[in-house]
mmCIF file of N, CA and C in Angstrom:
data_model
loop_
_atom_site.group_PDB
_atom_site.id
_atom_site.type_symbol
_atom_site.label_atom_id
_atom_site.label_comp_id
_atom_site.label_asym_id
_atom_site.label_seq_id
_atom_site.Cartn_x
_atom_site.Cartn_y
_atom_site.Cartn_z
ATOM 1 N N MET A 1 0.848 -1.182 0.000
ATOM 2 C CA MET A 1 0.000 0.000 0.000
ATOM 3 C C MET A 1 0.894 1.245 0.000
ATOM 4 N N THR A 2 0.632 2.153 -0.925
ATOM 5 C CA THR A 2 1.433 3.374 -1.001
ATOM 6 C C THR A 2 0.916 4.424 -0.027
ATOM 7 N N ILE A 3 1.744 5.419 0.210
ATOM 8 C CA ILE A 3 1.326 6.537 1.059
ATOM 9 C C ILE A 3 0.115 7.242 0.441
ATOM 10 N N PHE A 4 0.028 7.277 -0.889
ATOM 11 C CA PHE A 4 -1.120 7.924 -1.536
ATOM 12 C C PHE A 4 -2.405 7.155 -1.275
ATOM 13 N N LYS A 5 -2.346 5.847 -1.279
ATOM 14 C CA LYS A 5 -3.527 5.035 -0.971
ATOM 15 C C LYS A 5 -3.969 5.295 0.464
ATOM 16 N N LYS A 6 -3.020 5.451 1.373
ATOM 17 C CA LYS A 6 -3.358 5.757 2.758
ATOM 18 C C LYS A 6 -4.013 7.126 2.876
ATOM 19 N N ILE A 7 -3.585 8.084 2.056
ATOM 20 C CA ILE A 7 -4.221 9.410 2.038
ATOM 21 C C ILE A 7 -5.631 9.294 1.478
ATOM 22 N N ILE A 8 -5.802 8.557 0.390
ATOM 23 C CA ILE A 8 -7.139 8.346 -0.185
ATOM 24 C C ILE A 8 -8.075 7.736 0.855
ATOM 25 N N ASP A 9 -7.573 6.749 1.596
ATOM 26 C CA ASP A 9 -8.380 6.047 2.601
ATOM 27 C C ASP A 9 -8.506 6.827 3.906
ATOM 28 N N LYS A 10 -7.900 8.034 3.959
ATOM 29 C CA LYS A 10 -7.945 8.904 5.143
ATOM 30 C C LYS A 10 -7.283 8.262 6.354
ATOM 31 N N GLU A 11 -6.311 7.384 6.098
ATOM 32 C CA GLU A 11 -5.551 6.776 7.186
ATOM 33 C C GLU A 11 -4.456 7.705 7.688
ATOM 34 N N ILE A 12 -3.990 8.600 6.809
ATOM 35 C CA ILE A 12 -3.034 9.626 7.217
ATOM 36 C C ILE A 12 -3.545 10.966 6.696
ATOM 37 N N PRO A 13 -3.261 12.040 7.419
ATOM 38 C CA PRO A 13 -3.795 13.349 7.021
ATOM 39 C C PRO A 13 -3.062 13.944 5.826
ATOM 40 N N ALA A 14 -3.752 14.821 5.141
ATOM 41 C CA ALA A 14 -3.171 15.587 4.038
ATOM 42 C C ALA A 14 -3.923 16.907 3.941
ATOM 43 N N ASP A 15 -3.254 17.905 3.386
ATOM 44 C CA ASP A 15 -3.882 19.212 3.153
ATOM 45 C C ASP A 15 -4.592 19.139 1.806
ATOM 46 N N ILE A 16 -5.818 18.661 1.834
ATOM 47 C CA ILE A 16 -6.589 18.403 0.616
ATOM 48 C C ILE A 16 -7.141 19.713 0.064
ATOM 49 N N VAL A 17 -6.904 19.946 -1.233
ATOM 50 C CA VAL A 17 -7.419 21.146 -1.890
ATOM 51 C C VAL A 17 -8.574 20.828 -2.837
ATOM 52 N N TYR A 18 -8.750 19.535 -3.178
ATOM 53 C CA TYR A 18 -9.835 19.148 -4.080
ATOM 54 C C TYR A 18 -10.083 17.646 -3.932
ATOM 55 N N GLU A 19 -11.364 17.277 -4.023
ATOM 56 C CA GLU A 19 -11.705 15.858 -4.031
ATOM 57 C C GLU A 19 -13.020 15.665 -4.757
ATOM 58 N N ASP A 20 -13.076 14.608 -5.560
ATOM 59 C CA ASP A 20 -14.324 14.168 -6.162
ATOM 60 C C ASP A 20 -14.319 12.642 -6.182
ATOM 61 N N ASP A 21 -15.237 12.031 -6.883
ATOM 62 C CA ASP A 21 -15.337 10.572 -6.869
ATOM 63 C C ASP A 21 -14.200 9.883 -7.613
ATOM 64 N N GLN A 22 -13.458 10.619 -8.453
ATOM 65 C CA GLN A 22 -12.391 10.019 -9.248
ATOM 66 C C GLN A 22 -10.983 10.357 -8.790
ATOM 67 N N CYS A 23 -10.829 11.485 -8.105
ATOM 68 C CA CYS A 23 -9.471 11.915 -7.770
ATOM 69 C C CYS A 23 -9.425 12.715 -6.489
ATOM 70 N N LEU A 24 -8.196 12.927 -6.055
ATOM 71 C CA LEU A 24 -7.915 13.678 -4.843
ATOM 72 C C LEU A 24 -6.696 14.553 -5.138
ATOM 73 N N ALA A 25 -6.697 15.778 -4.619
ATOM 74 C CA ALA A 25 -5.555 16.680 -4.794
ATOM 75 C C ALA A 25 -5.183 17.264 -3.440
ATOM 76 N N PHE A 26 -3.892 17.272 -3.154
ATOM 77 C CA PHE A 26 -3.421 17.744 -1.862
ATOM 78 C C PHE A 26 -2.055 18.394 -2.027
ATOM 79 N N ARG A 27 -1.707 19.231 -1.059
ATOM 80 C CA ARG A 27 -0.421 19.934 -1.100
ATOM 81 C C ARG A 27 0.715 18.961 -0.795
ATOM 82 N N ASP A 28 1.794 19.086 -1.564
ATOM 83 C CA ASP A 28 2.978 18.249 -1.370
ATOM 84 C C ASP A 28 3.640 18.615 -0.042
ATOM 85 N N ILE A 29 4.083 17.614 0.708
ATOM 86 C CA ILE A 29 4.730 17.890 1.999
ATOM 87 C C ILE A 29 6.168 18.369 1.837
ATOM 88 N N ASN A 30 6.704 18.251 0.615
ATOM 89 C CA ASN A 30 8.055 18.734 0.318
ATOM 90 C C ASN A 30 7.980 19.614 -0.933
ATOM 91 N N PRO A 31 7.351 20.785 -0.815
ATOM 92 C CA PRO A 31 7.070 21.590 -2.008
ATOM 93 C C PRO A 31 8.330 22.082 -2.714
ATOM 94 N N GLN A 32 8.272 22.047 -4.042
ATOM 95 C CA GLN A 32 9.364 22.524 -4.892
ATOM 96 C C GLN A 32 9.056 23.893 -5.498
ATOM 97 N N ALA A 33 7.918 24.453 -5.114
ATOM 98 C CA ALA A 33 7.496 25.787 -5.555
ATOM 99 C C ALA A 33 6.514 26.300 -4.502
ATOM 100 N N PRO A 34 6.224 27.606 -4.501
ATOM 101 C CA PRO A 34 5.260 28.130 -3.529
ATOM 102 C C PRO A 34 3.917 27.391 -3.565
ATOM 103 N N VAL A 35 3.504 26.985 -4.751
ATOM 104 C CA VAL A 35 2.331 26.125 -4.893
ATOM 105 C C VAL A 35 2.814 24.801 -5.465
ATOM 106 N N HIS A 36 2.566 23.723 -4.749
ATOM 107 C CA HIS A 36 2.935 22.385 -5.217
ATOM 108 C C HIS A 36 1.851 21.424 -4.740
ATOM 109 N N VAL A 37 0.992 21.069 -5.678
ATOM 110 C CA VAL A 37 -0.149 20.203 -5.393
ATOM 111 C C VAL A 37 0.030 18.902 -6.165
ATOM 112 N N LEU A 38 -0.327 17.799 -5.536
ATOM 113 C CA LEU A 38 -0.320 16.490 -6.193
ATOM 114 C C LEU A 38 -1.763 16.095 -6.484
ATOM 115 N N ILE A 39 -2.009 15.693 -7.715
ATOM 116 C CA ILE A 39 -3.341 15.270 -8.147
ATOM 117 C C ILE A 39 -3.246 13.786 -8.464
ATOM 118 N N ILE A 40 -4.045 12.982 -7.765
ATOM 119 C CA ILE A 40 -3.942 11.537 -7.909
ATOM 120 C C ILE A 40 -5.305 10.919 -8.215
ATOM 121 N N PRO A 41 -5.320 9.885 -9.045
ATOM 122 C CA PRO A 41 -6.570 9.151 -9.218
ATOM 123 C C PRO A 41 -6.843 8.316 -7.971
ATOM 124 N N LYS A 42 -8.102 8.152 -7.624
ATOM 125 C CA LYS A 42 -8.425 7.297 -6.484
ATOM 126 C C LYS A 42 -8.214 5.824 -6.835
ATOM 127 N N ARG A 43 -8.367 5.508 -8.096
ATOM 128 C CA ARG A 43 -8.076 4.143 -8.536
ATOM 129 C C ARG A 43 -6.565 3.997 -8.636
ATOM 130 N N GLU A 44 -6.050 2.911 -8.112
ATOM 131 C CA GLU A 44 -4.608 2.707 -8.111
ATOM 132 C C GLU A 44 -4.100 2.343 -9.509
ATOM 133 N N ILE A 45 -3.256 3.217 -10.022
ATOM 134 C CA ILE A 45 -2.523 2.988 -11.268
ATOM 135 C C ILE A 45 -1.067 3.240 -10.910
ATOM 136 N N ARG A 46 -0.221 2.275 -11.138
ATOM 137 C CA ARG A 46 1.175 2.354 -10.685
ATOM 138 C C ARG A 46 1.940 3.517 -11.316
ATOM 139 N N SER A 47 1.843 3.692 -12.619
ATOM 140 C CA SER A 47 2.572 4.774 -13.291
ATOM 141 C C SER A 47 1.950 5.043 -14.654
ATOM 142 N N LEU A 48 2.446 6.062 -15.303
ATOM 143 C CA LEU A 48 1.977 6.385 -16.645
ATOM 144 C C LEU A 48 2.239 5.224 -17.605
ATOM 145 N N ALA A 49 3.274 4.450 -17.336
ATOM 146 C CA ALA A 49 3.600 3.291 -18.177
ATOM 147 C C ALA A 49 2.556 2.178 -18.058
ATOM 148 N N ASP A 50 1.705 2.261 -17.049
ATOM 149 C CA ASP A 50 0.719 1.211 -16.801
ATOM 150 C C ASP A 50 -0.697 1.573 -17.230
ATOM 151 N N ILE A 51 -0.871 2.721 -17.858
ATOM 152 C CA ILE A 51 -2.219 3.094 -18.279
ATOM 153 C C ILE A 51 -2.645 2.255 -19.481
ATOM 154 N N VAL A 52 -3.961 2.140 -19.629
ATOM 155 C CA VAL A 52 -4.554 1.421 -20.750
ATOM 156 C C VAL A 52 -5.578 2.326 -21.417
ATOM 157 N N GLU A 53 -6.057 1.905 -22.562
ATOM 158 C CA GLU A 53 -6.998 2.714 -23.346
ATOM 159 C C GLU A 53 -8.203 3.170 -22.515
ATOM 160 N N THR A 54 -8.679 2.317 -21.638
ATOM 161 C CA THR A 54 -9.866 2.669 -20.847
ATOM 162 C C THR A 54 -9.586 3.730 -19.784
ATOM 163 N N ASP A 55 -8.323 4.110 -19.594
ATOM 164 C CA ASP A 55 -7.967 5.168 -18.652
ATOM 165 C C ASP A 55 -8.061 6.564 -19.270
ATOM 166 N N ARG A 56 -8.385 6.618 -20.545
ATOM 167 C CA ARG A 56 -8.398 7.896 -21.268
ATOM 168 C C ARG A 56 -9.266 8.953 -20.578
ATOM 169 N N GLU A 57 -10.477 8.610 -20.213
ATOM 170 C CA GLU A 57 -11.382 9.580 -19.600
ATOM 171 C C GLU A 57 -10.852 10.044 -18.240
ATOM 172 N N LEU A 58 -10.335 9.130 -17.447
ATOM 173 C CA LEU A 58 -9.780 9.477 -16.142
ATOM 174 C C LEU A 58 -8.594 10.424 -16.295
ATOM 175 N N LEU A 59 -7.696 10.147 -17.227
ATOM 176 C CA LEU A 59 -6.531 11.007 -17.423
ATOM 177 C C LEU A 59 -6.941 12.404 -17.868
ATOM 178 N N GLY A 60 -7.927 12.486 -18.744
ATOM 179 C CA GLY A 60 -8.443 13.788 -19.140
ATOM 180 C C GLY A 60 -9.040 14.527 -17.954
ATOM 181 N N HIS A 61 -9.753 13.802 -17.120
ATOM 182 C CA HIS A 61 -10.353 14.400 -15.922
ATOM 183 C C HIS A 61 -9.273 14.972 -15.007
ATOM 184 N N LEU A 62 -8.177 14.244 -14.828
ATOM 185 C CA LEU A 62 -7.092 14.730 -13.970
ATOM 186 C C LEU A 62 -6.533 16.049 -14.483
ATOM 187 N N LEU A 63 -6.413 16.195 -15.798
ATOM 188 C CA LEU A 63 -5.898 17.447 -16.367
ATOM 189 C C LEU A 63 -6.901 18.587 -16.223
ATOM 190 N N VAL A 64 -8.181 18.290 -16.389
ATOM 191 C CA VAL A 64 -9.210 19.318 -16.162
ATOM 192 C C VAL A 64 -9.163 19.782 -14.711
ATOM 193 N N VAL A 65 -9.025 18.843 -13.789
ATOM 194 C CA VAL A 65 -8.931 19.184 -12.369
ATOM 195 C C VAL A 65 -7.684 20.037 -12.119
ATOM 196 N N ALA A 66 -6.562 19.700 -12.732
ATOM 197 C CA ALA A 66 -5.344 20.502 -12.574
ATOM 198 C C ALA A 66 -5.595 21.945 -12.992
ATOM 199 N N SER A 67 -6.259 22.131 -14.104
ATOM 200 C CA SER A 67 -6.561 23.480 -14.584
ATOM 201 C C SER A 67 -7.470 24.233 -13.615
ATOM 202 N N ARG A 68 -8.463 23.555 -13.089
ATOM 203 C CA ARG A 68 -9.384 24.192 -12.130
ATOM 204 C C ARG A 68 -8.660 24.569 -10.836
ATOM 205 N N ILE A 69 -7.800 23.691 -10.364
ATOM 206 C CA ILE A 69 -7.045 23.992 -9.138
ATOM 207 C C ILE A 69 -6.117 25.173 -9.373
ATOM 208 N N ALA A 70 -5.464 25.214 -10.528
ATOM 209 C CA ALA A 70 -4.577 26.338 -10.851
ATOM 210 C C ALA A 70 -5.351 27.651 -10.817
ATOM 211 N N ALA A 71 -6.541 27.665 -11.361
ATOM 212 C CA ALA A 71 -7.366 28.880 -11.332
ATOM 213 C C ALA A 71 -7.767 29.221 -9.895
ATOM 214 N N LYS A 72 -8.181 28.223 -9.142
ATOM 215 C CA LYS A 72 -8.596 28.427 -7.749
ATOM 216 C C LYS A 72 -7.450 28.987 -6.902
ATOM 217 N N LEU A 73 -6.224 28.568 -7.201
ATOM 218 C CA LEU A 73 -5.061 29.015 -6.441
ATOM 219 C C LEU A 73 -4.395 30.244 -7.061
ATOM 220 N N HIS A 74 -5.081 30.862 -8.013
ATOM 221 C CA HIS A 74 -4.657 32.133 -8.613
ATOM 222 C C HIS A 74 -3.309 32.046 -9.328
ATOM 223 N N LEU A 75 -3.079 30.967 -10.041
ATOM 224 C CA LEU A 75 -1.824 30.814 -10.801
ATOM 225 C C LEU A 75 -1.994 31.405 -12.202
ATOM 226 N N HIS A 76 -2.431 32.663 -12.239
ATOM 227 C CA HIS A 76 -2.759 33.336 -13.501
ATOM 228 C C HIS A 76 -1.534 33.611 -14.366
ATOM 229 N N ASP A 77 -0.341 33.670 -13.769
ATOM 230 C CA ASP A 77 0.872 33.930 -14.542
ATOM 231 C C ASP A 77 1.483 32.662 -15.120
ATOM 232 N N GLY A 78 0.871 31.528 -14.834
ATOM 233 C CA GLY A 78 1.345 30.265 -15.386
ATOM 234 C C GLY A 78 1.676 29.246 -14.322
ATOM 235 N N TYR A 79 1.811 28.024 -14.773
ATOM 236 C CA TYR A 79 2.123 26.912 -13.881
ATOM 237 C C TYR A 79 2.672 25.773 -14.724
ATOM 238 N N ARG A 80 3.146 24.747 -14.053
ATOM 239 C CA ARG A 80 3.694 23.584 -14.734
ATOM 240 C C ARG A 80 3.009 22.337 -14.190
ATOM 241 N N THR A 81 2.743 21.382 -15.084
ATOM 242 C CA THR A 81 2.299 20.064 -14.667
ATOM 243 C C THR A 81 3.390 19.071 -15.047
ATOM 244 N N VAL A 82 3.624 18.100 -14.161
ATOM 245 C CA VAL A 82 4.675 17.115 -14.367
ATOM 246 C C VAL A 82 4.146 15.749 -13.962
ATOM 247 N N ILE A 83 4.437 14.745 -14.788
ATOM 248 C CA ILE A 83 4.181 13.353 -14.418
ATOM 249 C C ILE A 83 5.511 12.626 -14.534
ATOM 250 N N ASN A 84 6.037 12.188 -13.407
ATOM 251 C CA ASN A 84 7.260 11.395 -13.402
ATOM 252 C C ASN A 84 6.887 9.932 -13.602
ATOM 253 N N CYS A 85 7.713 9.206 -14.361
ATOM 254 C CA CYS A 85 7.412 7.807 -14.664
ATOM 255 C C CYS A 85 8.673 6.965 -14.508
ATOM 256 N N GLY A 86 8.648 6.058 -13.546
ATOM 257 C CA GLY A 86 9.765 5.147 -13.343
ATOM 258 C C GLY A 86 10.934 5.788 -12.617
ATOM 259 N N ALA A 87 11.885 4.949 -12.258
ATOM 260 C CA ALA A 87 13.037 5.399 -11.469
ATOM 261 C C ALA A 87 13.840 6.486 -12.185
ATOM 262 N N HIS A 88 14.121 6.315 -13.455
ATOM 263 C CA HIS A 88 14.911 7.313 -14.188
ATOM 264 C C HIS A 88 14.115 8.582 -14.446
ATOM 265 N N GLY A 89 12.790 8.485 -14.389
ATOM 266 C CA GLY A 89 11.944 9.664 -14.554
ATOM 267 C C GLY A 89 11.693 10.403 -13.254
ATOM 268 N N GLY A 90 12.231 9.875 -12.154
ATOM 269 C CA GLY A 90 12.099 10.559 -10.869
ATOM 270 C C GLY A 90 10.869 10.170 -10.062
ATOM 271 N N GLN A 91 10.166 9.115 -10.459
ATOM 272 C CA GLN A 91 8.979 8.697 -9.713
ATOM 273 C C GLN A 91 9.403 8.002 -8.427
ATOM 274 N N THR A 92 8.926 8.512 -7.296
ATOM 275 C CA THR A 92 9.292 7.929 -6.001
ATOM 276 C C THR A 92 8.116 7.248 -5.312
ATOM 277 N N VAL A 93 6.899 7.601 -5.678
ATOM 278 C CA VAL A 93 5.709 6.931 -5.154
ATOM 279 C C VAL A 93 5.049 6.228 -6.331
ATOM 280 N N HIS A 94 4.843 4.938 -6.194
ATOM 281 C CA HIS A 94 4.317 4.143 -7.300
ATOM 282 C C HIS A 94 2.795 4.144 -7.325
ATOM 283 N N HIS A 95 2.278 5.350 -7.533
ATOM 284 C CA HIS A 95 0.854 5.624 -7.741
ATOM 285 C C HIS A 95 0.843 6.843 -8.659
ATOM 286 N N LEU A 96 0.272 6.704 -9.833
ATOM 287 C CA LEU A 96 0.251 7.794 -10.812
ATOM 288 C C LEU A 96 -0.155 9.103 -10.141
ATOM 289 N N HIS A 97 0.580 10.161 -10.419
ATOM 290 C CA HIS A 97 0.230 11.468 -9.881
ATOM 291 C C HIS A 97 0.761 12.582 -10.773
ATOM 292 N N ILE A 98 0.040 13.677 -10.748
ATOM 293 C CA ILE A 98 0.421 14.880 -11.487
ATOM 294 C C ILE A 98 0.877 15.920 -10.469
ATOM 295 N N HIS A 99 2.058 16.467 -10.694
ATOM 296 C CA HIS A 99 2.535 17.599 -9.893
ATOM 297 C C HIS A 99 2.020 18.867 -10.557
ATOM 298 N N LEU A 100 1.403 19.736 -9.794
ATOM 299 C CA LEU A 100 1.000 21.067 -10.241
ATOM 300 C C LEU A 100 1.870 22.048 -9.471
ATOM 301 N N LEU A 101 2.741 22.765 -10.204
ATOM 302 C CA LEU A 101 3.705 23.674 -9.585
ATOM 303 C C LEU A 101 3.490 25.091 -10.099
ATOM 304 N N GLY A 102 3.582 26.056 -9.213
ATOM 305 C CA GLY A 102 3.442 27.441 -9.630
ATOM 306 C C GLY A 102 3.757 28.401 -8.496
ATOM 307 N N GLY A 103 3.524 29.668 -8.752
ATOM 308 C CA GLY A 103 3.771 30.682 -7.749
ATOM 309 C C GLY A 103 5.146 31.335 -7.860
ATOM 310 N N ARG A 104 5.914 30.901 -8.855
ATOM 311 C CA ARG A 104 7.225 31.508 -9.128
ATOM 312 C C ARG A 104 7.589 31.187 -10.573
ATOM 313 N N ASN A 105 8.624 31.840 -11.070
ATOM 314 C CA ASN A 105 9.117 31.529 -12.414
ATOM 315 C C ASN A 105 9.768 30.152 -12.398
ATOM 316 N N LEU A 106 9.337 29.274 -13.254
ATOM 317 C CA LEU A 106 9.864 27.922 -13.321
ATOM 318 C C LEU A 106 10.816 27.825 -14.521
ATOM 319 N N ASP A 107 12.088 27.696 -14.233
ATOM 320 C CA ASP A 107 13.101 27.676 -15.277
ATOM 321 C C ASP A 107 12.990 26.435 -16.162
ATOM 322 N N TRP A 108 13.597 26.516 -17.329
ATOM 323 C CA TRP A 108 13.668 25.397 -18.259
ATOM 324 C C TRP A 108 15.085 25.292 -18.772
ATOM 325 N N PRO A 109 15.682 24.172 -18.907
ATOM 326 C CA PRO A 109 15.086 22.868 -18.616
ATOM 327 C C PRO A 109 15.105 22.567 -17.121
ATOM 328 N N PRO A 110 14.144 21.729 -16.689
ATOM 329 C CA PRO A 110 14.114 21.355 -15.272
ATOM 330 C C PRO A 110 15.202 20.335 -14.964
ATOM 331 N N GLY A 111 15.530 20.196 -13.686
ATOM 332 C CA GLY A 111 16.440 19.166 -13.198
ATOM 333 C C GLY A 111 17.696 19.095 -13.962
#
């Protein structure tokens, strides 16, 4: 069981900024920007490499939610979304998640 599953099940606390029947969004405990929110599906999907065709609607929903959260948090000057996949991609929790980062100028290239 991942830490994200424990957050979904309310076994451990999180600073939740959004929740619906398909996903949950909460502030990262180790923020890399003034705004750093993680958006996760409630259904366990290990990584982007594990998605299937039937996940299309859920993935679209996660991006719509990211956009709504960005507006709610007043990220009018821009923001970044990131999905890390696998060890070389920087994924440390094996539950698909989108990082929503903003509140400062985000340089390119990252990392």
